[in-house]
Structures are given as structure tokens and as C-alpha cells.
Amino acid sequence: MRYKKFLALILAAITAMGLAATVSADTIEELEAQKAETESNLSSVNSYIDTLEADKAVLLSQMDSVDQELVVTIQTVNSLNADIEELNVQLEQTTADLAVAEEDQAVQYEAMKKRIQYIYEEGGNAGWATFLLADADITELLNKAEYTQQMYDYDRECLEEYAATVERVNNLKTQQEQQQAELVAMRNEQEQYQQSLEIQLEELRATSDDYEAELANAQALANEYGALIAQQNEQIQIVQEELARQAAEEAARRAAEAAAAAQAAADAEAAAEAQRAAEEAAQAAEEGDVQGAQDAADAAEEAAGSSGGSSSGGSSSAPSVDTSTPSSPGNSALGAQIVAYAKQFVGNPYVYGGNSLTNGIDCSGFTQQIYGHFGISLPRTSGSQRSAGRAVSYAEAQPGDLICYSGHVAIYIGGGAIVHAANESLGITIGYNAAYREILSVRRFV
């Protein structure tokens, strides 16, 4: 969170100082300086956006991990609750079995008391003595003794069976109660862990919302800088066109003066030539053709000079304005090789932060590895790549150049087409309109 607050302070500082730039300069140099400052601020904002997006990607990965762990924990809690419920049913059955055993014991105990009473009343010392002294059959005596012994044995077996049953049921109940206590403790522990995960997930979601807000603010600022750069470009173009108009008018003036000088020299042929050149200069000036107007003025002055005349302005009086775009030729063969190599990976997936040309990669990773294959080292982020290499105009773009957008980069194929790692839905693909969004810069490395 400290790091994020630091980034927010950076964004606030950029906002405070960046938008002070306006399109209120009078010279090309001042306008270009203002534009360079705006582009620098835009680069800083885009770098900040790249950092926020990278941090957000890490945060989303953490949220996925916590969410998956939360799902597992909830499933564990549900499973433990089911086990506890099942064990409760078993405990109820065990308690019922114990009650049945105790009822059986009570019945057996009452029966045993009656048998003992009978034996005591019918047997005992006096009873057996009377029976023995009586004129009784020995067989009957033995049968009676055997019957008495059988009752003793039966009562002992019942007593032992009851004791074993009670012990077994009590042990089972004790075991089930212990298992229940362990399961309840485990469930309580898992429920506490579930609560901590839910709190952690809510905090991560809140942080994610903060990142979304920061990204929206940064993107809005980047859009403002983009609009400001567009205004500055428009102002630069206006100033350039005004200077070109002035230069063309100056050339036409020189040509008219040369024609007048030729006529004053009374050289009809030279005057006609100078007049024709003056008319061409005037036409070129009207059409905004600075070079044509200057060439015609030079021809008029040359014709006037051949007649011995002298131009009041002189050939050195006209200002020269270079309206051509600076040329920056590159290695077209190597550029074609870069394009051919990049096309091999069309159709492979896009993965934010990825670095695999086959299994998943993002836009800046794609360009970094493509150029790296040819020994050209590029920074990792799109914002940093926009400052690498040397700048050329889009009109000069040739195969192998890097096309830079806000938060995105692509490799120029030629004919207005690009190859790039576009997004998750398109993956690495070929686009046939390089200007499908505002081009911030074209960089050349070959």
C-alpha cells in the first residue's frame, strides 16, 4: 500500500506540472519544446499506467489464489458438518442401544431374584436335608440338583453377557463422543480460517477497486496529454504553413522585381523570360509550393541578371524554409527479416505479463523478443520502448519499425499493416490498419 501511495503522489505531481503546457508559442522552436515536454509527461503517465497494470495483475493473481483456497475451505467445513451430523445419528443409536441393554438387564435381574428366592425356599440346608431324609428316588434327587446347577450357570452367563454388552456400548459411546469433539474442533478451526480468507479477499477487492480508480485517473490524464499533443501538432502545422506562405510570397516578390529589372534593362527577351518566371512564382506561391516559387524566383533573377539588370531584393533576401520531412533510411533487408520472423507466431495466445512466443505473451514482450532474436535489445514495457531507438514520422515508416500507441506497441509490416500481440481474444495477429488508434511515435532500430 505504501508503494501504491507513492505512485499516486507521482501521478499527482505529473498532473500538477504537466498540464501547465499550452499551445501559446510563436516560433517553431518554442512549439517543439512545448510538445517535447508534453510527450515526456505523457511517457511518464504511460509508464505509471504500465506499473499500475503490472501491480494489478499481481493483485488479481493473489485474489484468484485466495478465492480458490476459500472454496476448498468451504468444502472442508461442509464435509466436516456432514461427518458431525452422521456421527450424531450414530451417537443417538448407541444411546438407544445402551438403554435397551439396561432394560434387558433389569428384566434379567428380576427373573434372577425370583429364581434365587425359589432355590432358597425349595432348597437351602433344611430343604435339602428334608429331601434327602425323605423316601425319594435318587434319580429325582440328581435331576433336581442338576436343574439347580443349570439355573446357576444360566444366571452367570446372563450376568457376564450383560456386563460385556454394557462395556461394549459404553466404549463405543466414548469413542464416538471423542470423534465428535475432534470433528467439532476441526470444523471450528476451518470456519475461523474461512473468515480470515473472506476478510483477506474483501481487502484485496477493495485494493483492486483502488487500482481501477487510479488507472482511470491516469488514463484520463494520458488522454488529456494526447489531446494537448494534437493541439500542439496543429499549431506547429499552422506556423509551418504560415512560414511557407511568407516564403512563397517573398519568392514571388523577388521574381516580380527581377522581371521589372529586366524590363528596365530594355532586353525584351530577358524581360519576357523573367516575366514568365515571375508568373510561375506567383502561381506557385498561390498554391503553397515554396520550392517551386523559389526556383521560379531564381530563374527570374537569372534572366534579369543576363540582361544586366539588378534586383533590389537580391537572391539572398528570401528566407529559406525546409518543409520536407527529415529522412531516416533504415536497413530494409533486416526489417523484412524481422517482419517475417514475427509473422511465424501469428495465432499464438496473448497473456498479460507473459514471455513465451508460443504459450503466451503481451505486446511489449512480443516486440522485445522479436527484436532480441536479431540482437536488438529493447526495454520490457511499452512506455519504455516508446523512448528507445530513433524517431521517424509515420509517413516514413518501413517494415521492421516499431509503432507506439498509448499502452501498446506493434511491429510495422508495411502497406499500413502491423503484427502485434493484440489482446486475449485476438492473440498474436495481423492488423491491416496501423492507424486504428492514435500513433504516438514510430521508432526505428535497424
Coordinates of C-alpha atoms in Angstrom, one line a residue, residues 21-232:
A21 CA 2.0 23.4 -21.1
T22 CA -0.2 25.2 -23.7
V23 CA -0.1 25.9 -27.4
S24 CA 0.7 29.6 -26.9
A25 CA 4.1 29.9 -28.5
D26 CA 5.1 32.0 -31.6
T27 CA 8.0 30.1 -33.0
I28 CA 8.6 26.5 -34.2
E29 CA 11.3 26.1 -31.7
E30 CA 9.1 27.1 -28.8
L31 CA 6.2 24.9 -30.0
E32 CA 8.5 21.9 -30.5
A33 CA 9.9 22.4 -27.0
Q34 CA 6.4 22.5 -25.5
K35 CA 5.5 19.4 -27.5
A36 CA 8.6 17.6 -26.3
E37 CA 7.7 18.4 -22.7
T38 CA 4.1 17.2 -23.2
E39 CA 5.4 14.0 -24.8
S40 CA 7.7 13.5 -21.8
N41 CA 4.8 13.9 -19.4
L42 CA 2.7 11.5 -21.4
S43 CA 5.5 9.0 -21.4
S44 CA 5.7 9.3 -17.6
V45 CA 1.9 8.8 -17.3
N46 CA 2.1 5.8 -19.6
S47 CA 4.9 4.3 -17.5
Y48 CA 2.8 4.9 -14.4
I49 CA -0.1 3.1 -16.1
D50 CA 2.2 0.2 -17.0
T51 CA 3.3 -0.1 -13.4
L52 CA -0.3 0.0 -12.1
E53 CA -1.4 -2.6 -14.6
A54 CA 1.5 -4.9 -13.6
D55 CA 0.7 -4.4 -9.9
K56 CA -3.0 -5.1 -10.6
A57 CA -2.1 -8.3 -12.4
V58 CA -0.2 -9.5 -9.3
L59 CA -3.1 -8.5 -7.2
L60 CA -5.6 -10.4 -9.4
S61 CA -3.4 -13.4 -9.2
Q62 CA -3.4 -13.2 -5.4
M63 CA -7.2 -12.8 -5.4
D64 CA -7.5 -15.9 -7.6
S65 CA -5.3 -17.9 -5.2
V66 CA -7.2 -16.7 -2.1
D67 CA -10.5 -17.4 -3.8
Q68 CA -9.5 -21.0 -4.7
E69 CA -8.3 -21.6 -1.1
L70 CA -11.6 -20.2 0.2
V71 CA -13.6 -22.6 -2.0
V72 CA -11.5 -25.6 -0.7
T73 CA -12.0 -24.4 2.9
I74 CA -15.8 -24.0 2.5
Q75 CA -15.9 -27.5 1.1
T76 CA -13.9 -28.8 4.0
V77 CA -16.3 -27.1 6.5
N78 CA -19.3 -28.6 4.7
S79 CA -17.7 -32.1 4.8
L80 CA -17.0 -31.8 8.5
N81 CA -20.5 -30.7 9.2
A82 CA -21.8 -33.7 7.3
D83 CA -19.5 -36.0 9.3
I84 CA -20.6 -34.4 12.6
E85 CA -24.3 -34.9 11.6
E86 CA -23.7 -38.5 10.7
L87 CA -21.8 -39.1 14.0
N88 CA -24.7 -37.5 15.9
V89 CA -27.0 -40.1 14.4
Q90 CA -24.7 -42.9 15.4
L91 CA -24.5 -41.5 18.9
E92 CA -28.3 -41.4 19.2
Q93 CA -28.4 -45.1 18.1
T94 CA -25.6 -46.0 20.6
T95 CA -27.5 -44.3 23.4
A96 CA -30.7 -46.2 22.4
D97 CA -28.8 -49.5 22.3
L98 CA -27.4 -48.8 25.8
A99 CA -30.9 -48.1 27.1
V100 CA -32.2 -51.4 25.6
A101 CA -29.3 -53.3 27.3
E102 CA -30.1 -51.6 30.6
E103 CA -33.8 -52.6 30.2
D104 CA -32.8 -56.2 29.4
Q105 CA -30.5 -56.2 32.5
A106 CA -33.4 -55.1 34.7
V107 CA -35.7 -57.8 33.4
Q108 CA -32.9 -60.4 33.8
Y109 CA -32.2 -59.2 37.3
E110 CA -35.8 -59.5 38.4
A111 CA -36.0 -63.0 36.9
M112 CA -32.8 -64.0 38.7
K113 CA -34.1 -62.7 42.0
K114 CA -37.2 -64.9 41.7
R115 CA -35.0 -68.0 40.8
I116 CA -32.8 -67.4 43.8
Q117 CA -35.8 -67.0 46.1
Y118 CA -37.2 -70.2 44.7
I119 CA -33.9 -72.1 45.2
Y120 CA -33.6 -70.7 48.7
E121 CA -37.2 -71.6 49.6
E122 CA -37.2 -75.1 48.0
G123 CA -33.6 -75.9 48.6
G124 CA -31.3 -74.5 51.2
N125 CA -29.9 -76.6 54.1
A126 CA -33.3 -77.5 55.6
G127 CA -34.9 -78.2 52.3
W128 CA -32.1 -80.4 51.0
A129 CA -32.0 -82.3 54.4
T130 CA -35.7 -82.9 54.2
F131 CA -35.4 -84.0 50.7
L132 CA -32.6 -86.4 51.4
L133 CA -34.3 -88.0 54.5
A134 CA -37.4 -88.4 52.6
D135 CA -38.0 -91.6 50.8
A136 CA -37.1 -90.1 47.5
D137 CA -35.7 -91.6 44.3
I138 CA -32.0 -90.9 43.8
T139 CA -32.7 -90.1 40.1
E140 CA -35.2 -87.4 41.1
L141 CA -32.6 -86.1 43.6
L142 CA -29.9 -85.9 40.9
N143 CA -32.3 -84.3 38.4
K144 CA -33.2 -81.6 40.9
A145 CA -29.5 -80.9 41.7
E146 CA -28.7 -80.8 38.0
Y147 CA -31.6 -78.4 37.4
T148 CA -30.4 -76.1 40.2
Q149 CA -26.9 -76.1 38.8
Q150 CA -28.2 -75.2 35.3
M151 CA -30.1 -72.2 36.8
Y152 CA -26.9 -71.0 38.5
D153 CA -25.0 -71.4 35.2
Y154 CA -27.6 -69.6 33.2
D155 CA -27.7 -66.7 35.7
R156 CA -23.9 -66.3 35.5
E157 CA -23.9 -66.3 31.7
C158 CA -26.7 -63.7 31.6
L159 CA -24.7 -61.6 34.1
E160 CA -21.5 -61.9 32.0
E161 CA -23.3 -61.2 28.7
Y162 CA -24.9 -58.1 30.2
A163 CA -21.6 -56.8 31.6
A164 CA -19.9 -57.3 28.2
T165 CA -22.8 -55.6 26.3
V166 CA -22.7 -52.6 28.7
E167 CA -18.9 -52.3 28.4
R168 CA -19.0 -52.6 24.6
V169 CA -21.8 -49.9 24.2
N170 CA -20.1 -47.6 26.7
N171 CA -16.8 -47.9 24.9
L172 CA -18.4 -47.2 21.6
K173 CA -20.2 -44.2 23.0
T174 CA -17.0 -42.8 24.5
Q175 CA -15.2 -43.3 21.1
Q176 CA -18.0 -41.6 19.2
E177 CA -18.1 -38.7 21.6
Q178 CA -14.3 -38.3 21.3
Q179 CA -14.6 -38.3 17.5
Q180 CA -17.4 -35.8 17.6
A181 CA -15.3 -33.5 19.8
E182 CA -12.3 -33.7 17.3
L183 CA -14.6 -33.1 14.3
V184 CA -16.2 -30.0 16.0
A185 CA -12.7 -28.6 16.9
M186 CA -11.6 -29.2 13.3
R187 CA -14.8 -27.5 11.9
N188 CA -14.3 -24.5 14.3
E189 CA -10.7 -24.1 13.1
Q190 CA -11.7 -24.3 9.4
E191 CA -14.6 -21.8 10.0
Q192 CA -12.1 -19.3 11.6
Y193 CA -9.7 -19.8 8.6
Q194 CA -12.7 -19.3 6.2
Q195 CA -13.5 -16.0 8.0
S196 CA -9.9 -14.8 7.7
L197 CA -9.8 -15.7 4.0
E198 CA -13.1 -13.8 3.4
I199 CA -11.6 -10.8 5.1
Q200 CA -8.4 -11.0 3.1
L201 CA -10.4 -11.4 -0.1
E202 CA -12.5 -8.3 0.7
E203 CA -9.4 -6.3 1.4
L204 CA -7.9 -7.4 -2.0
R205 CA -11.1 -6.5 -3.8
A206 CA -11.0 -3.0 -2.2
T207 CA -7.4 -2.6 -3.3
S208 CA -8.4 -3.7 -6.8
D209 CA -11.1 -1.1 -6.9
D210 CA -8.4 1.5 -5.8
Y211 CA -6.2 0.4 -8.7
E212 CA -9.2 0.7 -11.1
A213 CA -9.8 4.2 -9.9
E214 CA -6.1 5.1 -10.3
L215 CA -5.9 3.6 -13.7
A216 CA -9.0 5.6 -14.8
N217 CA -7.4 8.8 -13.5
A218 CA -4.1 8.0 -15.2
Q219 CA -5.8 7.1 -18.4
A220 CA -7.8 10.3 -18.3
L221 CA -4.6 12.3 -17.8
A222 CA -3.0 10.4 -20.7
N223 CA -5.9 11.3 -22.9
E224 CA -5.6 14.9 -22.0
Y225 CA -1.9 14.8 -22.9
G226 CA -2.8 13.2 -26.2
A227 CA -5.3 15.9 -26.9
L228 CA -2.7 18.5 -26.0
I229 CA -0.2 17.0 -28.3
A230 CA -2.8 17.0 -31.1
Q231 CA -3.3 20.7 -30.5
Q232 CA 0.4 21.4 -30.5

